PDB file of C-alpha atoms in Angstrom:
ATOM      1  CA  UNK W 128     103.187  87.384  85.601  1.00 65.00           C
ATOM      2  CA  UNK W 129     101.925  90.577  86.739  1.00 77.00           C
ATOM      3  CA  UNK W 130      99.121  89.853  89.003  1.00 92.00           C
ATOM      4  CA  UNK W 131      98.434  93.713  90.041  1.00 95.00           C
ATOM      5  CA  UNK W 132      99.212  96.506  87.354  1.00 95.00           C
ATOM      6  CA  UNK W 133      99.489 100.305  87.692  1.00 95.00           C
ATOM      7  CA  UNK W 134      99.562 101.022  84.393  1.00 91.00           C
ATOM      8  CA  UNK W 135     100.392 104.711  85.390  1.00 94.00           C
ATOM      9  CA  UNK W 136     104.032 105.472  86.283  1.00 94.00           C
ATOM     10  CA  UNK W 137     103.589 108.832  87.055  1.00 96.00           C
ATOM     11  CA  UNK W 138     100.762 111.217  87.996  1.00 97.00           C
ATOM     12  CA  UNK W 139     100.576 115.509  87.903  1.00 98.00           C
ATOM     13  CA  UNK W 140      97.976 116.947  89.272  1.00 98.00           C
ATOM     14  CA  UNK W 141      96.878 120.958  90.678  1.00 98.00           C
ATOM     15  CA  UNK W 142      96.280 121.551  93.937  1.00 97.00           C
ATOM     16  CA  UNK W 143      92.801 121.162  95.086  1.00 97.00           C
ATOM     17  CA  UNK W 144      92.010 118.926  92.137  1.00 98.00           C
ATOM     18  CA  UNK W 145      90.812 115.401  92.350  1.00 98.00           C
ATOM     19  CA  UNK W 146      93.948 113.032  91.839  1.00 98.00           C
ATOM     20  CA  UNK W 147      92.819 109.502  90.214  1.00 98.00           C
ATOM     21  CA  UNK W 148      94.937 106.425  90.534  1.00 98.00           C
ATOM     22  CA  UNK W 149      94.407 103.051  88.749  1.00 98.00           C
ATOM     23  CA  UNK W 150      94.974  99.769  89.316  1.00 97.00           C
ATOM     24  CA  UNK W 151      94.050  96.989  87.705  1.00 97.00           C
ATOM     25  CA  UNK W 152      93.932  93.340  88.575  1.00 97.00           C
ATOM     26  CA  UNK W 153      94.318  89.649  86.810  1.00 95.00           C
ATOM     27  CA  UNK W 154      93.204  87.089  89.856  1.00 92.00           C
ATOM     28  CA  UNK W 155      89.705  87.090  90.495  1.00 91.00           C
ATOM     29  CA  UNK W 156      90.538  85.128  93.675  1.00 89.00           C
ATOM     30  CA  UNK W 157      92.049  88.383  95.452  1.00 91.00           C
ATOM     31  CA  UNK W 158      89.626  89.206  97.984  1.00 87.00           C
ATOM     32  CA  UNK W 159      91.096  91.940  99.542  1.00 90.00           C
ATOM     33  CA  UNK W 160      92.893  95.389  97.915  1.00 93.00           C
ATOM     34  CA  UNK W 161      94.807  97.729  99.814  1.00 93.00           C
ATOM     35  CA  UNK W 162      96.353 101.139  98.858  1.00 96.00           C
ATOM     36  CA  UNK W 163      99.860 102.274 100.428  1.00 96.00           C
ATOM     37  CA  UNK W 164     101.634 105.695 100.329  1.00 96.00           C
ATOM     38  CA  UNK W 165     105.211 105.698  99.923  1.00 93.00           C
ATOM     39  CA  UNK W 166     107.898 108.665 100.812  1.00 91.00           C
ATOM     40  CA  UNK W 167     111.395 108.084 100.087  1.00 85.00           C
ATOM     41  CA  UNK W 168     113.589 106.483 102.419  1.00 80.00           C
ATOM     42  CA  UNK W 169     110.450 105.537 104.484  1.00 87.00           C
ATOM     43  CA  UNK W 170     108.314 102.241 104.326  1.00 91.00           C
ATOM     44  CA  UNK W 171     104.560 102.022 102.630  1.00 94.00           C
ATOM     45  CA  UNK W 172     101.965 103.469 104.761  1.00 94.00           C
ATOM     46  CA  UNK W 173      98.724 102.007 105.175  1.00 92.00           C
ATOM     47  CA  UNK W 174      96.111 104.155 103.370  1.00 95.00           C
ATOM     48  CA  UNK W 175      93.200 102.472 102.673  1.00 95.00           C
ATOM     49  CA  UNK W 176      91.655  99.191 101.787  1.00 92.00           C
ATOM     50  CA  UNK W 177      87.996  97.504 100.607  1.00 93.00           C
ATOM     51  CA  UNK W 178      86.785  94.157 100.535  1.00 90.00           C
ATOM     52  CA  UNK W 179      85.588  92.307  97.140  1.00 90.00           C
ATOM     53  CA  UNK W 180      81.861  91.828  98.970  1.00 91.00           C
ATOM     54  CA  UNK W 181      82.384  96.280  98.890  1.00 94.00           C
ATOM     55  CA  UNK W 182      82.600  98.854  95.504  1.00 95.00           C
ATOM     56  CA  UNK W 183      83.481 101.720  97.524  1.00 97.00           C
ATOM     57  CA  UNK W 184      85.232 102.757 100.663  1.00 97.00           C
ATOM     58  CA  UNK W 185      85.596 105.984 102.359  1.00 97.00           C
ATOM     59  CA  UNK W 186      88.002 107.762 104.413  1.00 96.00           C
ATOM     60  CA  UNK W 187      88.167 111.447 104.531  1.00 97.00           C
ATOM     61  CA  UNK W 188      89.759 112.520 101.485  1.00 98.00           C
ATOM     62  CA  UNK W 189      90.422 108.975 100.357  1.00 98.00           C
ATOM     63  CA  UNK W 190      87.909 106.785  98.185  1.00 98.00           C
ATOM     64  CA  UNK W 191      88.741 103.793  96.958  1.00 98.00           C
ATOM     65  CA  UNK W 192      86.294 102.084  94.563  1.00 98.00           C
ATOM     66  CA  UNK W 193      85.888  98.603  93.077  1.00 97.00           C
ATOM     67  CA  UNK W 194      84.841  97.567  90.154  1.00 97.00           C
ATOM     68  CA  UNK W 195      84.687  93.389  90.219  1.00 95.00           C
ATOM     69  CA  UNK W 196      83.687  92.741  86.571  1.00 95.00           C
ATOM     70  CA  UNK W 197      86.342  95.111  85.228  1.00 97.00           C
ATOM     71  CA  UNK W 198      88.556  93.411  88.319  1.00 96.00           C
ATOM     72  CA  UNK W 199      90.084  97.246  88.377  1.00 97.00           C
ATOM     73  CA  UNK W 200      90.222  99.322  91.582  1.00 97.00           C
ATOM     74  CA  UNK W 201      90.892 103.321  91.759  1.00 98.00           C
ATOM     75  CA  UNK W 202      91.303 105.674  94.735  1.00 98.00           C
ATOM     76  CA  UNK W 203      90.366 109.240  94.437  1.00 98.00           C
ATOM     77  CA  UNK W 204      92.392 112.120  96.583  1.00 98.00           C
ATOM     78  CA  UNK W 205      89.781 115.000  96.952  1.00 98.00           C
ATOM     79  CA  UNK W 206      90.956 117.930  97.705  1.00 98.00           C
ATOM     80  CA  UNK W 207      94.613 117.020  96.594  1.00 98.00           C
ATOM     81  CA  UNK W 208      97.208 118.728  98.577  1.00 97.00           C
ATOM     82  CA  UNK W 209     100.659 118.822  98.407  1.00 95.00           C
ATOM     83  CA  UNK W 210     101.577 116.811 101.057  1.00 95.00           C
ATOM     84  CA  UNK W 211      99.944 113.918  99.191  1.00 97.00           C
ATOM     85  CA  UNK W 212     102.681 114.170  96.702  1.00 97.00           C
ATOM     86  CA  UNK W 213     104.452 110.491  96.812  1.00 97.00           C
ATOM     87  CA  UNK W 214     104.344 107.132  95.199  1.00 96.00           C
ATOM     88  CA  UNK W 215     101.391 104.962  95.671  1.00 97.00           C
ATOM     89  CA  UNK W 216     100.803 101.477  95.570  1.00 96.00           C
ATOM     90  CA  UNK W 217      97.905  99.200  95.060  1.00 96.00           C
ATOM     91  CA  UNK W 218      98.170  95.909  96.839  1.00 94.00           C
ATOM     92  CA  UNK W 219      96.090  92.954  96.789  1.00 93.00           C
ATOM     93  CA  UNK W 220      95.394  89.569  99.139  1.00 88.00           C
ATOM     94  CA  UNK W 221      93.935  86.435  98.562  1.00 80.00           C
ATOM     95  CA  UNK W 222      91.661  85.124 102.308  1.00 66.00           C
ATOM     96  CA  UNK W 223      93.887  82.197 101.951  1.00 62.00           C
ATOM     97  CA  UNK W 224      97.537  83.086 103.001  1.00 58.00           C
ATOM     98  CA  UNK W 225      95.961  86.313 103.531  1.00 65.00           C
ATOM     99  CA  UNK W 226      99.343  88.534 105.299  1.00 78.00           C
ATOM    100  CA  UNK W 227     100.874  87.681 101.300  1.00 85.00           C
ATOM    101  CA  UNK W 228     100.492  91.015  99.370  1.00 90.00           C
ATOM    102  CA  UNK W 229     100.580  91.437  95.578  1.00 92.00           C
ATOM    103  CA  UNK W 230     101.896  94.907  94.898  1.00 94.00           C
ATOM    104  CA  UNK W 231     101.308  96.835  91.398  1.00 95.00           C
ATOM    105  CA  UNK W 232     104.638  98.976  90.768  1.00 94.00           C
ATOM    106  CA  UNK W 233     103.737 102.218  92.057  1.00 94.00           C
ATOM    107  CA  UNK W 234     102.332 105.183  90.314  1.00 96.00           C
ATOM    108  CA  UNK W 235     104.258 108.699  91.498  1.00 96.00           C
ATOM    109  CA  UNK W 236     101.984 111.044  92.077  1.00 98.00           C
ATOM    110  CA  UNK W 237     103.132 114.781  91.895  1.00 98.00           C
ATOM    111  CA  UNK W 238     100.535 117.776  93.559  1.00 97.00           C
ATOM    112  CA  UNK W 239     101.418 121.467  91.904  1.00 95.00           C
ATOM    113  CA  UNK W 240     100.436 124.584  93.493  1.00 91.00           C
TER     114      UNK W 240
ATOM    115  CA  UNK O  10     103.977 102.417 120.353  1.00 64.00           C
ATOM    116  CA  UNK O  11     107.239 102.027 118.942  1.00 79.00           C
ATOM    117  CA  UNK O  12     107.008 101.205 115.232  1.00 92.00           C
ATOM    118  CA  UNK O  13     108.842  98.499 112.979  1.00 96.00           C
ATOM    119  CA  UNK O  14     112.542  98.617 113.159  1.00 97.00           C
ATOM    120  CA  UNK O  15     115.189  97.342 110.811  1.00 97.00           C
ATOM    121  CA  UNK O  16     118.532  97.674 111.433  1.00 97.00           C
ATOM    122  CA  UNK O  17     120.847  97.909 109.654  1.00 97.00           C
ATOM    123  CA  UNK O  18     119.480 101.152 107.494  1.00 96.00           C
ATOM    124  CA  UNK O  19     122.251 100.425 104.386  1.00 96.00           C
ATOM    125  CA  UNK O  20     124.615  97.409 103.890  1.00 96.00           C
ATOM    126  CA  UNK O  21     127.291  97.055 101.512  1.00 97.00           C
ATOM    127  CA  UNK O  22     128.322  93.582 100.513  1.00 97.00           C
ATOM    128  CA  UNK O  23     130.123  91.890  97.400  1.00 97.00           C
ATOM    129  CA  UNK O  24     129.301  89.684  95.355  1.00 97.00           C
ATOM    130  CA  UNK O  25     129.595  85.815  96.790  1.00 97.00           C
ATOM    131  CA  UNK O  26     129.158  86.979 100.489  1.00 98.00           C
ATOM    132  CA  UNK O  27     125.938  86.008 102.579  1.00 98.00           C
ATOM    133  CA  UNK O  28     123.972  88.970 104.441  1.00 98.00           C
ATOM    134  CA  UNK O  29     121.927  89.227 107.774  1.00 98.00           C
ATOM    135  CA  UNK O  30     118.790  91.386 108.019  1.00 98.00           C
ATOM    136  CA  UNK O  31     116.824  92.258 111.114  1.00 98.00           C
ATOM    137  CA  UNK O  32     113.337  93.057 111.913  1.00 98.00           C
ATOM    138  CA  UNK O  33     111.837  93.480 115.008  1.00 98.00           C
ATOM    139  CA  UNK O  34     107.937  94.017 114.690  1.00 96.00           C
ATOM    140  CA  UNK O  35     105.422  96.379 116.479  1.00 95.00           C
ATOM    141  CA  UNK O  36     105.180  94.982 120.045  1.00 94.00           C
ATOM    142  CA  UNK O  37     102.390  92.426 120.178  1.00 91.00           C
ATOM    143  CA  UNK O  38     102.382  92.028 116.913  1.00 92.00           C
ATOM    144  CA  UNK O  39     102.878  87.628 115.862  1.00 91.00           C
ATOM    145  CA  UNK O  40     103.337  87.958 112.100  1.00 92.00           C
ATOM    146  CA  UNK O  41     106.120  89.265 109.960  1.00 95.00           C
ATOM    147  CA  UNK O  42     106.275  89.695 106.185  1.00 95.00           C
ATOM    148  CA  UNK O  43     109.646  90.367 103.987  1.00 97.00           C
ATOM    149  CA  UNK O  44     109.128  92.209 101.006  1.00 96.00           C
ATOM    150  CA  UNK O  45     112.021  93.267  98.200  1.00 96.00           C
ATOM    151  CA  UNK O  46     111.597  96.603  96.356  1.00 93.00           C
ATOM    152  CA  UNK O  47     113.658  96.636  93.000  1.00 91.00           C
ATOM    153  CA  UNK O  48     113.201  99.432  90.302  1.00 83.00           C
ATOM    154  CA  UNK O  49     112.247  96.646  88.257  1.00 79.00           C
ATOM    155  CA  UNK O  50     110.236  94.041  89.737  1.00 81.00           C
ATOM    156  CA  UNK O  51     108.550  96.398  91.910  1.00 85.00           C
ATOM    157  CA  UNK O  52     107.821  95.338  95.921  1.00 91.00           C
ATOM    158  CA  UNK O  53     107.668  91.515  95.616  1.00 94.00           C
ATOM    159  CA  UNK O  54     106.683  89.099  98.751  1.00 94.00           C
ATOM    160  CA  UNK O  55     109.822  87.137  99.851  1.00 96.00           C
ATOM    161  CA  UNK O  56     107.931  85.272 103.058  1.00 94.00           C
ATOM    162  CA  UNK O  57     106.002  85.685 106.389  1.00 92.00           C
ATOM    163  CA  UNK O  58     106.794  84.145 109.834  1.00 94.00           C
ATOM    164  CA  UNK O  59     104.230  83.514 112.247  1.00 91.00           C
ATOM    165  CA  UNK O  60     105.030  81.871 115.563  1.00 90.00           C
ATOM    166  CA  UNK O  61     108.510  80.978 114.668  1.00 93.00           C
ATOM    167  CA  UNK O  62     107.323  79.052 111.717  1.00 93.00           C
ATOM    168  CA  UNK O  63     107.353  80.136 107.861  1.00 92.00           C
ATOM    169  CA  UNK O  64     103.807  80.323 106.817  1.00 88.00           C
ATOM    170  CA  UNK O  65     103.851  81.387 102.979  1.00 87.00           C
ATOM    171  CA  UNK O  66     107.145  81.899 100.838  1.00 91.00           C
ATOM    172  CA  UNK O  67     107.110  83.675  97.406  1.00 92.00           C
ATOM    173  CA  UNK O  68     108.896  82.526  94.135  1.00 92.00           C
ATOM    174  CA  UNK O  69     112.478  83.352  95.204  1.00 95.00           C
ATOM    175  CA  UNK O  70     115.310  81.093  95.266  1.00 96.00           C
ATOM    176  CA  UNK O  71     116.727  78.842  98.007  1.00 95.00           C
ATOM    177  CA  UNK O  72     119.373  81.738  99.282  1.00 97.00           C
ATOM    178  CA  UNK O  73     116.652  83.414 100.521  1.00 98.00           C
ATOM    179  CA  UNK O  74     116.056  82.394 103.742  1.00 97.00           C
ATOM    180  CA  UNK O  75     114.943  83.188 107.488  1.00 97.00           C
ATOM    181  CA  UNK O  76     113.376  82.756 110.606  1.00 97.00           C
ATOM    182  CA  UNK O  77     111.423  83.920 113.851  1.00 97.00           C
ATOM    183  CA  UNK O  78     112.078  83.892 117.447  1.00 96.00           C
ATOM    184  CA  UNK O  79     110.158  83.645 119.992  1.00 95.00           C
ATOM    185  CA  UNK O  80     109.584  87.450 121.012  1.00 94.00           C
ATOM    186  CA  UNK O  81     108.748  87.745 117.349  1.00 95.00           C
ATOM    187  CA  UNK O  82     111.972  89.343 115.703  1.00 97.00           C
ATOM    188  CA  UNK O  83     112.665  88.122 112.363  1.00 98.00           C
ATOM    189  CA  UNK O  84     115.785  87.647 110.763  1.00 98.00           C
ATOM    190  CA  UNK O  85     116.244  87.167 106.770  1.00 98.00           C
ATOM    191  CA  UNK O  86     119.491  86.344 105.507  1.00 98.00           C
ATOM    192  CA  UNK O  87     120.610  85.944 101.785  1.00 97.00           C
ATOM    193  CA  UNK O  88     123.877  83.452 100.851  1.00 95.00           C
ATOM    194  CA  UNK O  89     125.733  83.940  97.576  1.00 96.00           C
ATOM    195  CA  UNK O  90     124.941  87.755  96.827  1.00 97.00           C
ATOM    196  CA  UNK O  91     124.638  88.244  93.540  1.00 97.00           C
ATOM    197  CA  UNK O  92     124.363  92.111  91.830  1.00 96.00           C
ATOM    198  CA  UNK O  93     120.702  91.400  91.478  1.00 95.00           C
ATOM    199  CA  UNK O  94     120.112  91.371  95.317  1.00 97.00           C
ATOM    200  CA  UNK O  95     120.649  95.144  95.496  1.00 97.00           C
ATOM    201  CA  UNK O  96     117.375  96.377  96.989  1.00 96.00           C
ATOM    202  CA  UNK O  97     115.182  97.900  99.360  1.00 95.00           C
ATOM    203  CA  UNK O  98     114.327  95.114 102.225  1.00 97.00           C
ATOM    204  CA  UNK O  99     111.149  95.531 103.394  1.00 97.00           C
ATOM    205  CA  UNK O 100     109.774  94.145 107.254  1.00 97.00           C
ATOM    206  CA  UNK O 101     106.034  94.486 107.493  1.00 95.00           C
ATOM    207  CA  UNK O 102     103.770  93.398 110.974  1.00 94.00           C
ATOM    208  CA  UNK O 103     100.598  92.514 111.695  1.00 90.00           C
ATOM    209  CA  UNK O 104      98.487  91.040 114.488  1.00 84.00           C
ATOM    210  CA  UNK O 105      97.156  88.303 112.572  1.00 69.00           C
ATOM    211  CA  UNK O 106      94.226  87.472 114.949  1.00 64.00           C
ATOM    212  CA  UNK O 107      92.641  85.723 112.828  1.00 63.00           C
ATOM    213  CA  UNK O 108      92.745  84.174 108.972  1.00 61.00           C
ATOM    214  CA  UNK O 109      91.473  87.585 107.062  1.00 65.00           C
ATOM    215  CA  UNK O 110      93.751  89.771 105.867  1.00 67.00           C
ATOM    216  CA  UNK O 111      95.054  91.846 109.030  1.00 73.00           C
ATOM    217  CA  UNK O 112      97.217  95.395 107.931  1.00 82.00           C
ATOM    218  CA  UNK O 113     100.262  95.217 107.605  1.00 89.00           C
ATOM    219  CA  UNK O 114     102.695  98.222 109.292  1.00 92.00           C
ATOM    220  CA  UNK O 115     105.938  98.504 106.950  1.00 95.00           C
ATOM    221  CA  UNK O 116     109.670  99.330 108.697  1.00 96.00           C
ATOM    222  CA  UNK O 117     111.889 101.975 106.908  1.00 95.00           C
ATOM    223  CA  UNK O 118     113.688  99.152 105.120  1.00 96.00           C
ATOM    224  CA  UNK O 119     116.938  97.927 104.707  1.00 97.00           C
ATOM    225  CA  UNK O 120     118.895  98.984 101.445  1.00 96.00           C
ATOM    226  CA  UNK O 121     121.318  96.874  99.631  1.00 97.00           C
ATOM    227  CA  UNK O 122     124.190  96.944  97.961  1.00 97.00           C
ATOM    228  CA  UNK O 123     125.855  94.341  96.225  1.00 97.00           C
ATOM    229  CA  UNK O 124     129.605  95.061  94.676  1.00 96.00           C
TER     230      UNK O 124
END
């Protein structure tokens, strides 16, 4: 039962582009969706997050948007740099028993120069 | 600040033998989630400690197990290793002032082996 899907394994994009990553969701009792960037042989790092009662979320080059009725979530890298190059997760929490995440499986995204 | 440690980095066991993880969280920091990363099933929530006492558990079996002390280092511990255990063992911690979702800072991990 996958609660949280990524349906994307893998993602190339050019430098400077926008990079798009999707996730999509099956509980419409998640209230709360995170994104997390992942090096090897390192833990997630907090990226991002946004709050059902929100459709978007801004952070510098980060945007994360939500999209209730579709229950799907994206985040948008603008300008994408290589550094950004790693495999991200989309997460999601339900208020109750709210420090439980539901993790989608990652989608590895690759920045070329 | 000092960030989440787990120690050790890698572990070898065989199958049959029982295995002790440890986390010790950011400092101040009351709750602590475990997390396993497989290539398969992705990262999947094993359970969170808060105050020494288990406060949600996900769908894993009995030999999954652990606890919190008082200074708020967590220990996990998994009996009868079987070749499915091999994975990355995640520590996560968070504040948890209050009931709304708090973030969650992630350790390097412990990885797995099972012979």
């Amino acid at each position: 039962d996958q609660q949280v899907k990524q349906n994307s394994p893998s993602l190339s994009v050019q430098e400077g582009r926008i990079s798009i990553l999707n996730c999509d969701y099956t509980n419409s009792m998640f209230d709360y969706f995170l994104w997390y960037k992942k090096y090897p042989a390192e833990g997630p790092t907090f990226l991002i997050s946004i709050s059902s009662i929100k459709d978007k979320n801004e952070d510098g080059r980060f945007t994360v948007f939500l999209n209730k009725s579709a229950k799907h979530l994206s985040l948008h890298i603008v300008p994408s740099q290589p550094g950004d190059s790693a495999v991200y997760f989309c997460a999601a929490s339900l208020l109750q028993g709210a420090q439980k995440l539901v993790f989608g499986q990652g989608t590895r995204l690759t920045i070329n120069p | 600040k000092a960030g989440v440690t787990q120690t050790p980095r890698y572990l070898i066991k065989t199958r049959g033998q029982q295995v002790t993880l440890s986390c010790s969280p950011i400092s101040g920091h009351r709750s602590v989630s475990w997390y396993q990363q497989t290539p398969g099933q992705g990262l999947q929530f094993l359970f969170e400690y808060f105050s020494e006492t288990q406060r949600n558990k996900g769908n894993f079996p009995g030999r999954f197990s652990g606890r919190q002390f008082s200074n708020s280092r967590s220990e996990m511990n998994v009996s009868t290793l079987e070749l499915g255990d091999s994975a990355l063992y995640l520590c996560a911690s968070s504040l948890q002032t209050g009931p709304v979702y708090n973030e969650q800072f992630f350790g390097p991990g412990t990885r797995l082996t099972v012979l």
